[in-house]
PDB file of C-alpha atoms in Angstrom:
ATOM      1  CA  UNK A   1      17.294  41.843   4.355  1.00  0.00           C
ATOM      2  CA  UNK A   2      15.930  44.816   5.861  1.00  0.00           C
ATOM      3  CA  UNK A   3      19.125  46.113   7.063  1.00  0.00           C
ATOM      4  CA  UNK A   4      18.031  49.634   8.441  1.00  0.00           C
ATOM      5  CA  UNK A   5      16.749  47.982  11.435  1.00  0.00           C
ATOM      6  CA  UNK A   6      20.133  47.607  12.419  1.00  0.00           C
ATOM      7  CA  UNK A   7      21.246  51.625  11.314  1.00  0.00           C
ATOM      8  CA  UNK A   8      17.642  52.891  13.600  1.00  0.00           C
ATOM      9  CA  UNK A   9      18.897  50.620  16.636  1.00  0.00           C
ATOM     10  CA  UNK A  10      22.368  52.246  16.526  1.00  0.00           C
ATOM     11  CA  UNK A  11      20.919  55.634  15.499  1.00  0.00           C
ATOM     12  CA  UNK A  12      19.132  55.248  18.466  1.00  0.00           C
ATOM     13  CA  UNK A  13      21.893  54.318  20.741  1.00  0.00           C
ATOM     14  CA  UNK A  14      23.966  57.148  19.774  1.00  0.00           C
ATOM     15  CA  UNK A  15      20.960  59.372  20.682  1.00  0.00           C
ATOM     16  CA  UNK A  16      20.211  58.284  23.991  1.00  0.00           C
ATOM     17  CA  UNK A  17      24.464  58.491  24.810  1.00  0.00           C
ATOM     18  CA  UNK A  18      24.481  61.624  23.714  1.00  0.00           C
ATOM     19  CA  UNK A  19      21.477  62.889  25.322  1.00  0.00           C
ATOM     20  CA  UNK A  20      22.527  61.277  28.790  1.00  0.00           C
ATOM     21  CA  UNK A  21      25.335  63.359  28.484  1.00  0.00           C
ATOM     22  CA  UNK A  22      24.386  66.163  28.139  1.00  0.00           C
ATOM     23  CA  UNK A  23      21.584  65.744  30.653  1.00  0.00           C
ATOM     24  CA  UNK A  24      24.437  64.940  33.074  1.00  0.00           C
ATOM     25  CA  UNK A  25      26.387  68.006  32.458  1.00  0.00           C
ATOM     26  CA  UNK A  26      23.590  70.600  33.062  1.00  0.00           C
ATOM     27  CA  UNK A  27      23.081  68.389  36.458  1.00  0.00           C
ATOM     28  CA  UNK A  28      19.607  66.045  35.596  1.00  0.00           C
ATOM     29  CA  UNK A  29      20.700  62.915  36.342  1.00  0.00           C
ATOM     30  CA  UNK A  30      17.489  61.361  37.136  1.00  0.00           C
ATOM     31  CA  UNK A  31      15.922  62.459  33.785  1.00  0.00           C
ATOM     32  CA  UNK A  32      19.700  61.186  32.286  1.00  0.00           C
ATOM     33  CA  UNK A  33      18.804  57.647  33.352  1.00  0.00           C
ATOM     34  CA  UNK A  34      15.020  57.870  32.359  1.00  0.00           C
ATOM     35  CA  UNK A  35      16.146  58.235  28.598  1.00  0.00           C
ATOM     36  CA  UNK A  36      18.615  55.838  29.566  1.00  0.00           C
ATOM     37  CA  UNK A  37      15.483  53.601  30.123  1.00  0.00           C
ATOM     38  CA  UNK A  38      13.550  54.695  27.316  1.00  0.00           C
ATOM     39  CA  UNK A  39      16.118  53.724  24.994  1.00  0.00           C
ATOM     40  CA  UNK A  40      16.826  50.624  25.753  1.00  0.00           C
ATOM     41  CA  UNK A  41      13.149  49.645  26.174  1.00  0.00           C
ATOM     42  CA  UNK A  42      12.811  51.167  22.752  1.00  0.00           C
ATOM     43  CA  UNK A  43      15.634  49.176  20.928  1.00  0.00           C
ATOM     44  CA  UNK A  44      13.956  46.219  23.181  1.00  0.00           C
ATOM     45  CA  UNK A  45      10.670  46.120  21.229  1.00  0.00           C
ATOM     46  CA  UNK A  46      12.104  46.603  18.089  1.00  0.00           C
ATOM     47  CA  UNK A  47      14.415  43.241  18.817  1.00  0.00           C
ATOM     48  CA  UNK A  48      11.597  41.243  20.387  1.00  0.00           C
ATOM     49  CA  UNK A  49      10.086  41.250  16.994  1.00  0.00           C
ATOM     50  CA  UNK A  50      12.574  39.484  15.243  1.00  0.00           C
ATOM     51  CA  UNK A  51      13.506  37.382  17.662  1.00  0.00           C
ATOM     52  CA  UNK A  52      10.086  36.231  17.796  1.00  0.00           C
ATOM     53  CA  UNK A  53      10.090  35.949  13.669  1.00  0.00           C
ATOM     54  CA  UNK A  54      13.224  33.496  14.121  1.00  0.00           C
ATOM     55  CA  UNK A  55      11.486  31.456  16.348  1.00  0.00           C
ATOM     56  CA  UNK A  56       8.374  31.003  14.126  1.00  0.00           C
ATOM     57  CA  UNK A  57      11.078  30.648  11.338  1.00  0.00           C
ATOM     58  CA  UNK A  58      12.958  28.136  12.777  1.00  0.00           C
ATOM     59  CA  UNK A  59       9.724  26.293  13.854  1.00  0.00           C
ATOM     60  CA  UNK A  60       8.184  26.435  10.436  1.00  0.00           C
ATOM     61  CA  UNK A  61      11.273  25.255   8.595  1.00  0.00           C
ATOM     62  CA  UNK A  62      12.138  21.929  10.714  1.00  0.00           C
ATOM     63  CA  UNK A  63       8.736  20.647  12.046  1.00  0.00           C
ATOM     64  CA  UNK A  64       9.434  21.563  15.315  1.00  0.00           C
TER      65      UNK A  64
ATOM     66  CA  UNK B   1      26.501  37.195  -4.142  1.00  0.00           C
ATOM     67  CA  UNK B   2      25.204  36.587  -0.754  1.00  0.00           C
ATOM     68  CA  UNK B   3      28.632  36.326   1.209  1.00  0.00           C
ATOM     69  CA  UNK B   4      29.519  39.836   0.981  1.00  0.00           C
ATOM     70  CA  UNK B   5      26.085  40.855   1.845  1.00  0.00           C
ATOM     71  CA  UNK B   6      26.762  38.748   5.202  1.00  0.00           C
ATOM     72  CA  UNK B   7      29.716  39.775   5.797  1.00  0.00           C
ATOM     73  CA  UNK B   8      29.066  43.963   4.600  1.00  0.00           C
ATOM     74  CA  UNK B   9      26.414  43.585   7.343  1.00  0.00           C
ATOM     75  CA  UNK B  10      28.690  41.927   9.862  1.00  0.00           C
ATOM     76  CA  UNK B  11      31.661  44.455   9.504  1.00  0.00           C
ATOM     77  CA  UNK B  12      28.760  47.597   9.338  1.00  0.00           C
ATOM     78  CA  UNK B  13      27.375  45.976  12.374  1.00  0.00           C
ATOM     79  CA  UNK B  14      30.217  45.491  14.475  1.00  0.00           C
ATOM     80  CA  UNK B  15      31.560  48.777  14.090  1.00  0.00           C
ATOM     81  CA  UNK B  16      28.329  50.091  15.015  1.00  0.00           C
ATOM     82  CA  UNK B  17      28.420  48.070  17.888  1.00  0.00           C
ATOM     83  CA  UNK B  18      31.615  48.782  19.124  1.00  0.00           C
ATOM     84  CA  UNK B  19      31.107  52.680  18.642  1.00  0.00           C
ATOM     85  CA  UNK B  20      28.149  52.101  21.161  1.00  0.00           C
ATOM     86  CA  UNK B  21      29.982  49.885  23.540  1.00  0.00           C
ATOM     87  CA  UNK B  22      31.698  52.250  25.756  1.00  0.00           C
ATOM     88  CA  UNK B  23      28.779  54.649  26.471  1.00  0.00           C
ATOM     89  CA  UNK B  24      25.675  51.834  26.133  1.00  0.00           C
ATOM     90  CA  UNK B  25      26.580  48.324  26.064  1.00  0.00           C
ATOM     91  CA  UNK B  26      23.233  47.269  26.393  1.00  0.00           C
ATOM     92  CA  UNK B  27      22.452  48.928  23.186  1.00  0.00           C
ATOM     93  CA  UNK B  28      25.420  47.630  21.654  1.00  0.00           C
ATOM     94  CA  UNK B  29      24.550  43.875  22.608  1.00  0.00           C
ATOM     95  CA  UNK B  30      21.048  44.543  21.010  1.00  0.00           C
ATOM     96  CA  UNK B  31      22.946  45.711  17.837  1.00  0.00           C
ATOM     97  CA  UNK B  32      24.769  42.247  17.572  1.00  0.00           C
ATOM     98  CA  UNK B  33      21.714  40.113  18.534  1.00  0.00           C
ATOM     99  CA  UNK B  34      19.899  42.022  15.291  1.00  0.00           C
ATOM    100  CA  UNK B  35      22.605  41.557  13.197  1.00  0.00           C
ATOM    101  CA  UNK B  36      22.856  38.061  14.098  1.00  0.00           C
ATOM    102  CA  UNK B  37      18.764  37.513  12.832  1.00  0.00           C
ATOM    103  CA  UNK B  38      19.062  39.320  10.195  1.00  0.00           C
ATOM    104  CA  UNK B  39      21.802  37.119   8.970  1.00  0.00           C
ATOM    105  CA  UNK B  40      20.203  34.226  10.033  1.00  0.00           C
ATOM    106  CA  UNK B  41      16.603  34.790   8.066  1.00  0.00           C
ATOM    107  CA  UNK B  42      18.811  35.846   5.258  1.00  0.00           C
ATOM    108  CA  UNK B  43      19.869  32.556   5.260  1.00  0.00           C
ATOM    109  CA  UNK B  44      17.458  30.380   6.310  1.00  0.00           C
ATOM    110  CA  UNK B  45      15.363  30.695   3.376  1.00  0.00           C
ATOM    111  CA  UNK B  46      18.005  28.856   1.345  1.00  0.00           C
ATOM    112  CA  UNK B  47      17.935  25.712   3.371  1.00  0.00           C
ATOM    113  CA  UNK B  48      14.309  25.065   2.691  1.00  0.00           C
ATOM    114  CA  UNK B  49      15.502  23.849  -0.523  1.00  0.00           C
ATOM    115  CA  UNK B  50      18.002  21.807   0.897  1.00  0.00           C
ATOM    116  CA  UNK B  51      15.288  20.387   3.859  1.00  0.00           C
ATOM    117  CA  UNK B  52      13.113  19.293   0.635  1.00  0.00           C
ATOM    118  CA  UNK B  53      16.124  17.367  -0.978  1.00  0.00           C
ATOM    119  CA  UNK B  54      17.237  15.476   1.519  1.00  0.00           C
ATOM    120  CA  UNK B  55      13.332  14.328   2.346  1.00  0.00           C
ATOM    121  CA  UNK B  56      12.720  13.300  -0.847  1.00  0.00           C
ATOM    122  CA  UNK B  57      15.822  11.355  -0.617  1.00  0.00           C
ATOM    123  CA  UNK B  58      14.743   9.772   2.882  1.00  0.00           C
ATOM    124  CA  UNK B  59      11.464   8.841   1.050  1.00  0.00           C
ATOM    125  CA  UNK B  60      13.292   7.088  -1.806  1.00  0.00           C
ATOM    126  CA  UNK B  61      15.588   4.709   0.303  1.00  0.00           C
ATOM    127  CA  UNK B  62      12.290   4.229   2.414  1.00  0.00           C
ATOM    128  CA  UNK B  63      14.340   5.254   5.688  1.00  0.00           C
ATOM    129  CA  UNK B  64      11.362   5.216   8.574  1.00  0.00           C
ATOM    130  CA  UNK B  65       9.900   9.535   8.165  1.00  0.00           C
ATOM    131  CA  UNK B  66      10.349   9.447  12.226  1.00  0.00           C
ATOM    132  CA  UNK B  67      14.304   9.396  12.267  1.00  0.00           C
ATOM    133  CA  UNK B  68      14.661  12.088   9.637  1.00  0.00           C
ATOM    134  CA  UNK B  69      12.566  14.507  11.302  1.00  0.00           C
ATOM    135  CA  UNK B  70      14.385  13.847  14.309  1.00  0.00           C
ATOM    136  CA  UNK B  71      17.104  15.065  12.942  1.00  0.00           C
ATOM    137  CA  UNK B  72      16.078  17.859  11.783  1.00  0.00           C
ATOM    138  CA  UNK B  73      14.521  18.782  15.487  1.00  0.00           C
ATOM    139  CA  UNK B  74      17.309  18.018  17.209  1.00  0.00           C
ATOM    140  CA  UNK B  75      19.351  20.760  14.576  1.00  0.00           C
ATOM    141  CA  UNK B  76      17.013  23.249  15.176  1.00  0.00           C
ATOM    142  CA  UNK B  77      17.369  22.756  18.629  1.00  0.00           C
ATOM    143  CA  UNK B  78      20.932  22.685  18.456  1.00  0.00           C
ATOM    144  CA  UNK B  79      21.153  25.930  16.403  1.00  0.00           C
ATOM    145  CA  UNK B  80      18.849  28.078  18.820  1.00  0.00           C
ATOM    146  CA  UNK B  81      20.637  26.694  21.451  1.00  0.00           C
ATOM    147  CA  UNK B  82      23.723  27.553  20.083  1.00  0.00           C
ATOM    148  CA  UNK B  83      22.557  31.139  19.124  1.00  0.00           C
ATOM    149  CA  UNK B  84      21.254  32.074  22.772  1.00  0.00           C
ATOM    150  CA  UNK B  85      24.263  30.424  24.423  1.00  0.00           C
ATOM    151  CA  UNK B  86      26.525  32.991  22.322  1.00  0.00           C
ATOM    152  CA  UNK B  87      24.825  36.112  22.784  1.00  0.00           C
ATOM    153  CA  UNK B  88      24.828  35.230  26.672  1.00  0.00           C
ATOM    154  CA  UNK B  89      28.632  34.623  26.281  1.00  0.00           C
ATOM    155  CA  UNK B  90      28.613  37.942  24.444  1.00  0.00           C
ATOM    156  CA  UNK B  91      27.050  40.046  27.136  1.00  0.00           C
ATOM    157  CA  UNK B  92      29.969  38.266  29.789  1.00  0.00           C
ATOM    158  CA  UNK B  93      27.251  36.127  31.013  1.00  0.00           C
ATOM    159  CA  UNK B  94      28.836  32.828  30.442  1.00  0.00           C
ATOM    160  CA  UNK B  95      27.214  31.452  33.244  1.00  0.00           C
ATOM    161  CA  UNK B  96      23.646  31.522  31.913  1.00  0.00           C
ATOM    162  CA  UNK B  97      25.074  30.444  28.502  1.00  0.00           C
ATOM    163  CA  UNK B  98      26.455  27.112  30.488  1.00  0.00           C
ATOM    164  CA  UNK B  99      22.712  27.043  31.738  1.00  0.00           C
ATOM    165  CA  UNK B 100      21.055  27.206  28.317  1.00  0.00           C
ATOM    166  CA  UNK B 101      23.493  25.144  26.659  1.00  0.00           C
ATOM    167  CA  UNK B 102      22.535  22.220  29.297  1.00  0.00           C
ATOM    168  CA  UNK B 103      19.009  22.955  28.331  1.00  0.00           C
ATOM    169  CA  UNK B 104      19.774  22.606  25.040  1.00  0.00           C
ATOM    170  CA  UNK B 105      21.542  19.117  25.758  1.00  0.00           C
ATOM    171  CA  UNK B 106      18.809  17.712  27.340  1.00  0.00           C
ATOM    172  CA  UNK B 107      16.228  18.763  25.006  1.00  0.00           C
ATOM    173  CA  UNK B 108      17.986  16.944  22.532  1.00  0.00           C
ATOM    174  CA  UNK B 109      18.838  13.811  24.585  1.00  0.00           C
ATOM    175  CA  UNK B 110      15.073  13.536  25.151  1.00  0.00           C
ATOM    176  CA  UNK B 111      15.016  13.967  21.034  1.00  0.00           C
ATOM    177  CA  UNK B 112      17.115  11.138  20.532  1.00  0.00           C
ATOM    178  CA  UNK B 113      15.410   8.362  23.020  1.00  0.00           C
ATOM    179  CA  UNK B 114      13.348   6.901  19.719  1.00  0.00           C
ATOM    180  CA  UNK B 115      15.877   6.478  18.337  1.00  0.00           C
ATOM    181  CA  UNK B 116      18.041   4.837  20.917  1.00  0.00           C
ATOM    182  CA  UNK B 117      15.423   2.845  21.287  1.00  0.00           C
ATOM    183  CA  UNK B 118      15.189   1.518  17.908  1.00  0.00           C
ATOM    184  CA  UNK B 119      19.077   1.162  18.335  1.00  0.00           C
ATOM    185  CA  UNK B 120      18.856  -1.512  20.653  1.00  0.00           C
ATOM    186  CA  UNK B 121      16.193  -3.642  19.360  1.00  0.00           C
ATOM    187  CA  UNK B 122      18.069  -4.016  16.494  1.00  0.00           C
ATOM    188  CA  UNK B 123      21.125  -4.583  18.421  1.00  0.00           C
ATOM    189  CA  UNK B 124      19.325  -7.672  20.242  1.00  0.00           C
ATOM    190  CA  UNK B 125      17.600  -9.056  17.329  1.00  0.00           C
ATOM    191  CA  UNK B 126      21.363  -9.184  15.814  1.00  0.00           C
ATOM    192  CA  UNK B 127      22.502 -11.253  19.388  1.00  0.00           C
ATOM    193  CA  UNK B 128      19.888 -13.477  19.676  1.00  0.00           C
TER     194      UNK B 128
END
């Protein structure tokens, strides 16, 4: 149950909004929607992983 | 007991998830598809007792091994199906969830030939 994945993705998330604000307001766009990016790829490879432990989860527990 | 665990993590989750909506949906989607997992490994080790129950009871009433694991593809199928179809939905993309769940469909017709098959010889033995 290792429930702080969930608190680091939304810490994470909260981050990147805020920093893509401000970035906006002191007129860096571009660099706004490279953490943008980063972000999400972050959050991305964190949820691969478990995805990919369902799978192998799922496979182990019915035969498939 | 479990239940509030599931559900503590749901609520926490969904609030999380709707905080992060407005500004990054993407993360927000992520957030739900974790939470959905989590829940999901949390209780999948449970049913392993339940898997080994119902084989032994296949064994005892000597029902042919082939149609109870059969079964319990075409469930897993049906669940992972089910799972990808609703995140899709969740993101607003209901039209790949239509495409996966079609997937899913036919995976699990292909599952179920055997069986069919079995189906109708006994059918014809009964006719003729």
């Amino acid at each position: 149950m290792d429930v702080n994945l969930i608190f680091k993705i939304a810490a994470i998330g909260i981050i990147v909004a805020v920093l893509n604000r401000v970035l906006t307001q002191s007129g860096r766009d571009e660099i706004a929607m490279m953490t943008t990016l980063a972000g999400t790829v972050v959050v991305l490879l964190m949820v691969v992983g478990l995805i990919a432990k369902l799978f192998d989860t799922v496979k182990t527990m019915f035969q498939l | 007991m479990d239940i509030m665990k599931i559900v503590g993590i749901g609520l926490i989750a969904t609030i999380l998830a709707v905080i992060l909506r407005e500004q990054k949906p993407e993360i927000a989607l992520q957030v739900s598809i974790v939470t959905g997992l989590i829940i999901f490994v949390f209780v999948i080790t449970k049913l392993n007792s339940v898997i080994e129950v119902l084989k032994y009871f296949a064994s005892k009433t000597n029902i042919d091994l082939l149609y109870f694991t059969t079964i319990l593809k075409v469930i897993a199928i049906a669940y992972i199906t089910e799972f990808g179809a609703q995140v899709c939905k969740d993101a607003g993309e209901s039209s790949i969830a239509s495409k996966i769940e079609f997937g899913g469909k036919v995976l699990i017709m292909i599952m179920a030939i055997p069986i069919l098959a079995a189906l109708m010889d006994i059918i014809t033995k009964l006719i003729v």
